[in-house]
Amino acid sequence: MDVARCPTPRMPTIIVVPGFEPAACHSQQVGKERRSTKCRHSLHTNQMRTVVTERAETSADSDPSLAAEAETRRAADSSERAYNTIRKLLVEFKLKPGERINEVQLSRSLGVSRTPIREALNRLASEGFVSLTPNRGFFVRSLSTEGLLDLYEFRSIIECAAFKLMCERADDSEIDRLRSYWEAIVDAYPDQPPDVILAEDEGFHLLIAELSGNPELVGQLSSINARIRFIRRIQIEHPSHDKAQITSHSAIVEAAVKRDAENGAKLLREHIEMTVSATQQALKDALLKVFAPDNGAELKRRRRARDA
């Protein structure tokens, strides 16, 4: 047969060697097997996921402890959400100072039961944002300055006494705790959110009381903090809260390191007096914000009604 004269075949000639499969066929067969394996694996995975999910659901249904744990998590989430929402309403004066808090209305608007609402309000009461009157319910804390000066005077007495005792009783490592605490927060202090600034400031002053070695001073200062915390937060958000606070804290730390009890107490007293002055101004502006939100229009209307 003359090969040169043979026409070119349309399909390639496959040489079949006994004992071996054609390369193309083998490749196709491997592909089919791989696809089949992949499908079986995918089906198996989906089946396993279904089984695991069903087992988890069955376990939660059949195991009371798991069901109780899940319910506890849901309740905690609801309570935290209620706390954050109500706190925001308070800080933004959407709930006005002195106003009675309607738990039923809050429950409906937040879509939760009254239990998480009550838990949130109790937490806010412990933080000084609201007050609880027996048989009447929760009220938004008043912005009145009545009693405020007495509390700050008491705070000044406690803190000055604590500083002097700290200088007498604390060892060098304890004094270094105060210095380290302030150095760790001072750089970012003025740029922090109001809640963080408030917490760090309270921590600074409570540490001085703790280092005095007198737990009663710590307890009394903590009690005062709870009663003025709401008003202090307003003051921290006010423009009057400036970098002078940083300077005073740094000077107090320096006096502690030198164990200069008299100068440190004097610095603390001046620091608290400066805070009182700034707080009074912040309260005045806050009252205008609450009762005269539209450039004093509401306040003018009230005055006209009073004079009529």
Short mmCIF file of C-alpha atoms in Angstrom, two decimals:
data_model
loop_
_atom_site.label_atom_id
_atom_site.label_comp_id
_atom_site.label_asym_id
_atom_site.label_seq_id
_atom_site.Cartn_x
_atom_site.Cartn_y
_atom_site.Cartn_z
CA MET A 1 0.00 0.00 0.00
CA ASP A 2 1.38 3.41 -1.04
CA VAL A 3 1.06 5.58 2.10
CA ALA A 4 1.78 8.81 0.25
CA ARG A 5 -1.36 8.32 -1.85
CA CYS A 6 -3.68 7.61 1.08
CA PRO A 7 -6.17 10.41 1.88
CA THR A 8 -5.71 12.20 5.24
CA PRO A 9 -8.13 10.62 7.72
CA ARG A 10 -10.71 12.92 9.29
CA MET A 11 -10.21 11.44 12.76
CA PRO A 12 -6.80 10.71 14.31
CA THR A 13 -5.72 7.12 14.20
CA ILE A 14 -5.57 5.62 17.68
CA ILE A 15 -3.09 2.84 18.10
CA VAL A 16 -4.43 0.28 20.53
CA VAL A 17 -1.79 -1.65 22.40
CA PRO A 18 -3.03 -4.76 24.17
CA GLY A 19 -3.14 -4.20 27.93
CA PHE A 20 -3.30 -0.42 27.69
CA GLU A 21 -6.21 2.00 27.28
CA PRO A 22 -6.01 4.85 24.77
CA ALA A 23 -4.67 8.06 26.35
CA ALA A 24 -7.71 10.13 25.41
CA CYS A 25 -10.12 7.54 26.74
CA HIS A 26 -8.14 7.19 29.92
CA SER A 27 -8.23 10.97 30.48
CA GLN A 28 -11.97 11.06 29.92
CA GLN A 29 -12.46 8.16 32.27
CA VAL A 30 -10.35 9.82 34.99
CA GLY A 31 -12.36 13.04 34.60
CA LYS A 32 -15.61 11.13 34.96
CA GLU A 33 -14.31 9.36 38.07
CA ARG A 34 -13.13 12.67 39.59
CA ARG A 35 -16.47 14.33 38.91
CA SER A 36 -18.26 11.37 40.36
CA THR A 37 -16.06 11.41 43.46
CA LYS A 38 -16.57 15.17 43.85
CA CYS A 39 -20.33 14.80 43.61
CA ARG A 40 -20.29 11.97 46.15
CA HIS A 41 -18.10 14.07 48.48
CA SER A 42 -20.37 17.12 48.12
CA LEU A 43 -23.45 15.01 48.79
CA HIS A 44 -21.75 13.44 51.81
CA THR A 45 -20.76 16.88 53.17
CA ASN A 46 -24.27 18.25 52.78
CA GLN A 47 -25.69 15.18 54.45
CA MET A 48 -23.26 15.55 57.35
CA ARG A 49 -24.17 19.23 57.76
CA THR A 50 -27.84 18.32 57.84
CA VAL A 51 -27.20 15.61 60.42
CA VAL A 52 -25.11 17.94 62.61
CA THR A 53 -27.74 20.68 62.43
CA GLU A 54 -30.52 18.24 63.20
CA ARG A 55 -28.53 16.81 66.10
CA ALA A 56 -27.86 20.30 67.48
CA GLU A 57 -31.51 21.23 67.23
CA THR A 58 -32.55 17.89 68.72
CA SER A 59 -30.01 18.30 71.54
CA ALA A 60 -31.29 21.78 72.36
CA ASP A 61 -34.84 20.47 72.37
CA SER A 62 -34.07 17.35 74.37
CA ASP A 63 -31.46 18.80 76.76
CA PRO A 64 -33.04 21.34 79.12
CA SER A 65 -29.63 22.74 80.10
CA LEU A 66 -28.79 23.63 76.49
CA ALA A 67 -32.18 25.20 75.97
CA ALA A 68 -31.78 27.20 79.18
CA GLU A 69 -28.31 28.33 78.10
CA ALA A 70 -29.65 29.52 74.74
CA GLU A 71 -32.47 31.37 76.46
CA THR A 72 -29.99 33.02 78.85
CA ARG A 73 -27.90 34.24 75.92
CA ARG A 74 -30.97 35.69 74.22
CA ALA A 75 -32.03 37.44 77.43
CA ALA A 76 -28.53 38.88 77.92
CA ASP A 77 -28.50 40.18 74.35
CA SER A 78 -31.89 41.83 74.84
CA SER A 79 -30.79 43.41 78.11
CA GLU A 80 -27.58 44.78 76.57
CA ARG A 81 -29.46 46.17 73.57
CA ALA A 82 -32.02 47.82 75.86
CA TYR A 83 -29.23 49.29 78.00
CA ASN A 84 -27.39 50.81 75.03
CA THR A 85 -30.57 52.24 73.51
CA ILE A 86 -31.91 53.79 76.72
CA ARG A 87 -28.49 55.17 77.63
CA LYS A 88 -28.28 56.85 74.23
CA LEU A 89 -31.72 58.38 74.76
CA LEU A 90 -30.57 59.74 78.11
CA VAL A 91 -27.28 61.15 76.88
CA GLU A 92 -28.97 62.85 73.92
CA PHE A 93 -31.72 64.21 76.23
CA LYS A 94 -34.43 62.38 74.27
CA LEU A 95 -35.63 61.42 77.76
CA LYS A 96 -35.80 64.71 79.64
CA PRO A 97 -34.33 65.28 83.13
CA GLY A 98 -36.86 64.64 85.89
CA GLU A 99 -39.17 62.72 83.54
CA ARG A 100 -40.70 59.43 84.65
CA ILE A 101 -39.57 56.57 82.42
CA ASN A 102 -42.42 54.63 80.82
CA GLU A 103 -41.27 50.99 80.87
CA VAL A 104 -44.25 49.75 78.85
CA GLN A 105 -43.62 52.25 76.08
CA LEU A 106 -39.91 51.39 75.98
CA SER A 107 -40.77 47.70 75.87
CA ARG A 108 -43.02 48.21 72.85
CA SER A 109 -40.66 50.51 70.98
CA LEU A 110 -37.67 48.19 71.46
CA GLY A 111 -39.64 45.02 70.82
CA VAL A 112 -38.54 43.29 74.03
CA SER A 113 -40.25 42.24 77.23
CA ARG A 114 -40.20 44.39 80.34
CA THR A 115 -37.60 42.15 82.01
CA PRO A 116 -34.61 43.34 79.92
CA ILE A 117 -35.95 46.91 80.21
CA ARG A 118 -35.97 46.61 83.99
CA GLU A 119 -32.48 45.07 83.99
CA ALA A 120 -31.17 47.91 81.83
CA LEU A 121 -32.76 50.56 84.06
CA ASN A 122 -31.33 48.99 87.22
CA ARG A 123 -27.91 49.06 85.59
CA LEU A 124 -28.35 52.70 84.60
CA ALA A 125 -29.50 53.51 88.14
CA SER A 126 -26.28 52.01 89.53
CA GLU A 127 -24.36 54.25 87.13
CA GLY A 128 -26.24 57.36 88.22
CA PHE A 129 -28.13 58.00 84.98
CA VAL A 130 -31.58 57.32 86.44
CA SER A 131 -33.05 57.09 89.92
CA LEU A 132 -35.53 54.59 91.33
CA THR A 133 -38.36 55.83 93.53
CA PRO A 134 -40.20 53.03 95.41
CA ASN A 135 -43.77 52.47 94.20
CA ARG A 136 -43.30 55.09 91.48
CA GLY A 137 -40.66 53.72 89.13
CA PHE A 138 -37.58 55.05 87.40
CA PHE A 139 -36.92 58.72 86.73
CA VAL A 140 -34.33 60.48 84.62
CA ARG A 141 -31.78 62.17 86.86
CA SER A 142 -32.40 65.87 87.36
CA LEU A 143 -29.88 68.42 86.10
CA SER A 144 -30.42 70.56 89.17
CA THR A 145 -27.29 71.79 90.95
CA GLU A 146 -29.05 71.28 94.28
CA GLY A 147 -26.77 69.21 96.49
CA LEU A 148 -24.06 69.13 93.83
CA LEU A 149 -21.73 71.51 95.68
CA ASP A 150 -22.14 69.46 98.87
CA LEU A 151 -21.11 66.30 97.04
CA TYR A 152 -18.08 67.92 95.47
CA GLU A 153 -17.07 69.38 98.84
CA PHE A 154 -17.29 65.90 100.36
CA ARG A 155 -15.30 64.50 97.44
CA SER A 156 -12.57 67.10 97.99
CA ILE A 157 -12.27 66.19 101.69
CA ILE A 158 -12.05 62.46 100.90
CA GLU A 159 -9.52 62.79 98.10
CA CYS A 160 -7.21 65.19 99.94
CA ALA A 161 -7.20 62.89 102.98
CA ALA A 162 -6.56 59.88 100.74
CA PHE A 163 -3.62 61.59 99.04
CA LYS A 164 -1.95 62.43 102.36
CA LEU A 165 -2.40 58.88 103.64
CA MET A 166 -1.03 57.49 100.36
CA CYS A 167 2.13 59.57 100.74
CA GLU A 168 2.57 58.23 104.29
CA ARG A 169 1.67 54.58 103.79
CA ALA A 170 2.28 53.51 100.18
CA ASP A 171 5.64 52.01 99.27
CA ASP A 172 7.59 52.99 96.16
CA SER A 173 6.10 50.22 94.01
CA GLU A 174 2.58 51.37 94.87
CA ILE A 175 3.38 54.99 94.06
CA ASP A 176 4.80 53.70 90.79
CA ARG A 177 1.40 52.11 90.05
CA LEU A 178 -0.17 55.57 90.05
CA ARG A 179 2.56 56.96 87.80
CA SER A 180 2.31 54.01 85.40
CA TYR A 181 -1.50 54.26 85.29
CA TRP A 182 -1.36 57.90 84.24
CA GLU A 183 1.50 57.47 81.76
CA ALA A 184 -0.42 54.64 80.06
CA ILE A 185 -3.46 56.83 79.31
CA VAL A 186 -2.20 60.41 79.14
CA ASP A 187 -1.34 60.58 75.41
CA ALA A 188 -4.74 59.37 74.16
CA TYR A 189 -6.73 60.82 77.07
CA PRO A 190 -8.12 64.01 75.43
CA ASP A 191 -9.17 62.20 72.24
CA GLN A 192 -11.08 59.37 73.90
CA PRO A 193 -14.91 59.13 73.88
CA PRO A 194 -16.59 60.73 76.93
CA ASP A 195 -17.38 57.37 78.54
CA VAL A 196 -13.73 56.30 78.34
CA ILE A 197 -12.46 59.63 79.71
CA LEU A 198 -14.91 59.37 82.60
CA ALA A 199 -13.91 55.79 83.41
CA GLU A 200 -10.19 56.58 83.24
CA ASP A 201 -10.60 59.69 85.40
CA GLU A 202 -12.57 57.80 88.03
CA GLY A 203 -9.95 55.06 87.94
CA PHE A 204 -7.17 57.59 88.57
CA HIS A 205 -8.84 59.11 91.64
CA LEU A 206 -9.99 55.74 93.00
CA LEU A 207 -6.43 54.43 92.75
CA ILE A 208 -5.25 57.26 95.01
CA ALA A 209 -7.95 56.28 97.52
CA GLU A 210 -6.96 52.61 97.25
CA LEU A 211 -3.27 53.40 97.86
CA SER A 212 -4.26 55.24 101.04
CA GLY A 213 -4.81 51.82 102.59
CA ASN A 214 -8.27 52.80 103.86
CA PRO A 215 -11.06 50.84 102.14
CA GLU A 216 -13.71 53.14 103.65
CA LEU A 217 -12.34 56.04 101.60
CA VAL A 218 -12.61 53.90 98.46
CA GLY A 219 -16.23 53.03 99.27
CA GLN A 220 -17.22 56.62 99.99
CA LEU A 221 -15.57 57.93 96.81
CA SER A 222 -17.25 55.19 94.74
CA SER A 223 -20.61 56.22 96.19
CA ILE A 224 -20.04 59.87 95.29
CA ASN A 225 -18.95 58.91 91.78
CA ALA A 226 -22.20 57.01 91.25
CA ARG A 227 -24.24 60.04 92.29
CA ILE A 228 -22.45 62.57 90.09
CA ARG A 229 -21.57 60.34 87.12
CA PHE A 230 -24.45 61.47 84.91
CA ILE A 231 -23.64 65.14 85.48
CA ARG A 232 -19.92 64.54 85.08
CA ARG A 233 -20.48 62.95 81.69
CA ILE A 234 -22.31 66.08 80.55
CA GLN A 235 -19.37 68.17 81.75
CA ILE A 236 -16.84 66.00 79.90
CA GLU A 237 -18.73 66.50 76.63
CA HIS A 238 -18.76 70.26 77.17
CA PRO A 239 -16.08 72.50 75.56
CA SER A 240 -15.05 73.61 79.06
CA HIS A 241 -13.46 70.19 79.57
CA ASP A 242 -10.03 71.09 78.22
CA LYS A 243 -6.42 70.03 78.45
CA ALA A 244 -6.03 71.72 81.83
CA GLN A 245 -7.32 68.43 83.25
CA ILE A 246 -4.25 66.69 81.86
CA THR A 247 -1.91 69.26 83.39
CA SER A 248 -3.53 68.88 86.82
CA HIS A 249 -3.34 65.09 86.78
CA SER A 250 0.32 65.18 85.75
CA ALA A 251 1.13 67.63 88.57
CA ILE A 252 -0.70 65.42 91.09
CA VAL A 253 1.32 62.40 89.99
CA GLU A 254 4.56 64.37 90.29
CA ALA A 255 3.64 65.40 93.85
CA ALA A 256 2.89 61.75 94.69
CA VAL A 257 6.28 60.60 93.38
CA LYS A 258 7.95 63.27 95.54
CA ARG A 259 5.63 62.34 98.44
CA ASP A 260 4.75 66.00 98.75
CA ALA A 261 1.51 65.49 100.67
CA GLU A 262 0.64 69.14 101.24
CA ASN A 263 1.22 70.26 97.66
CA GLY A 264 -0.56 67.20 96.27
CA ALA A 265 -3.63 67.84 98.44
CA LYS A 266 -3.63 71.48 97.34
CA LEU A 267 -3.46 70.44 93.66
CA LEU A 268 -6.33 67.99 94.16
CA ARG A 269 -8.48 70.62 95.84
CA GLU A 270 -7.86 73.10 93.00
CA HIS A 271 -8.51 70.37 90.43
CA ILE A 272 -11.90 69.56 91.97
CA GLU A 273 -12.84 73.25 92.26
CA MET A 274 -12.05 73.69 88.56
CA THR A 275 -14.26 70.69 87.78
CA VAL A 276 -17.14 72.17 89.80
CA SER A 277 -16.96 75.45 87.90
CA ALA A 278 -16.89 73.67 84.53
CA THR A 279 -19.77 71.40 85.59
CA GLN A 280 -21.99 74.33 86.55
CA GLN A 281 -21.50 75.90 83.13
CA ALA A 282 -22.12 72.59 81.39
CA LEU A 283 -25.38 72.15 83.32
CA LYS A 284 -26.62 75.60 82.33
CA ASP A 285 -25.96 74.85 78.67
CA ALA A 286 -27.55 71.42 78.98
CA LEU A 287 -30.72 72.92 80.44
CA LEU A 288 -30.90 75.34 77.52
CA LYS A 289 -30.45 72.44 75.15
CA VAL A 290 -33.30 70.51 76.79
CA PHE A 291 -35.84 73.28 77.31
CA ALA A 292 -34.86 75.71 74.55
CA PRO A 293 -33.78 73.53 71.62
CA ASP A 294 -34.99 76.01 68.97
CA ASN A 295 -32.94 79.08 69.84
CA GLY A 296 -34.88 79.63 73.02
CA ALA A 297 -38.33 79.52 71.39
CA GLU A 298 -39.67 77.03 73.92
CA LEU A 299 -38.25 79.01 76.84
CA LYS A 300 -39.84 82.23 75.54
CA ARG A 301 -43.19 80.47 75.14
CA ARG A 302 -43.05 79.26 78.75
CA ARG A 303 -42.21 82.75 79.98
CA ARG A 304 -45.15 84.25 78.05
CA ALA A 305 -47.48 81.64 79.49
CA ARG A 306 -46.18 82.35 82.98
CA ASP A 307 -46.60 86.12 82.63
CA ALA A 308 -50.07 85.91 81.04
#
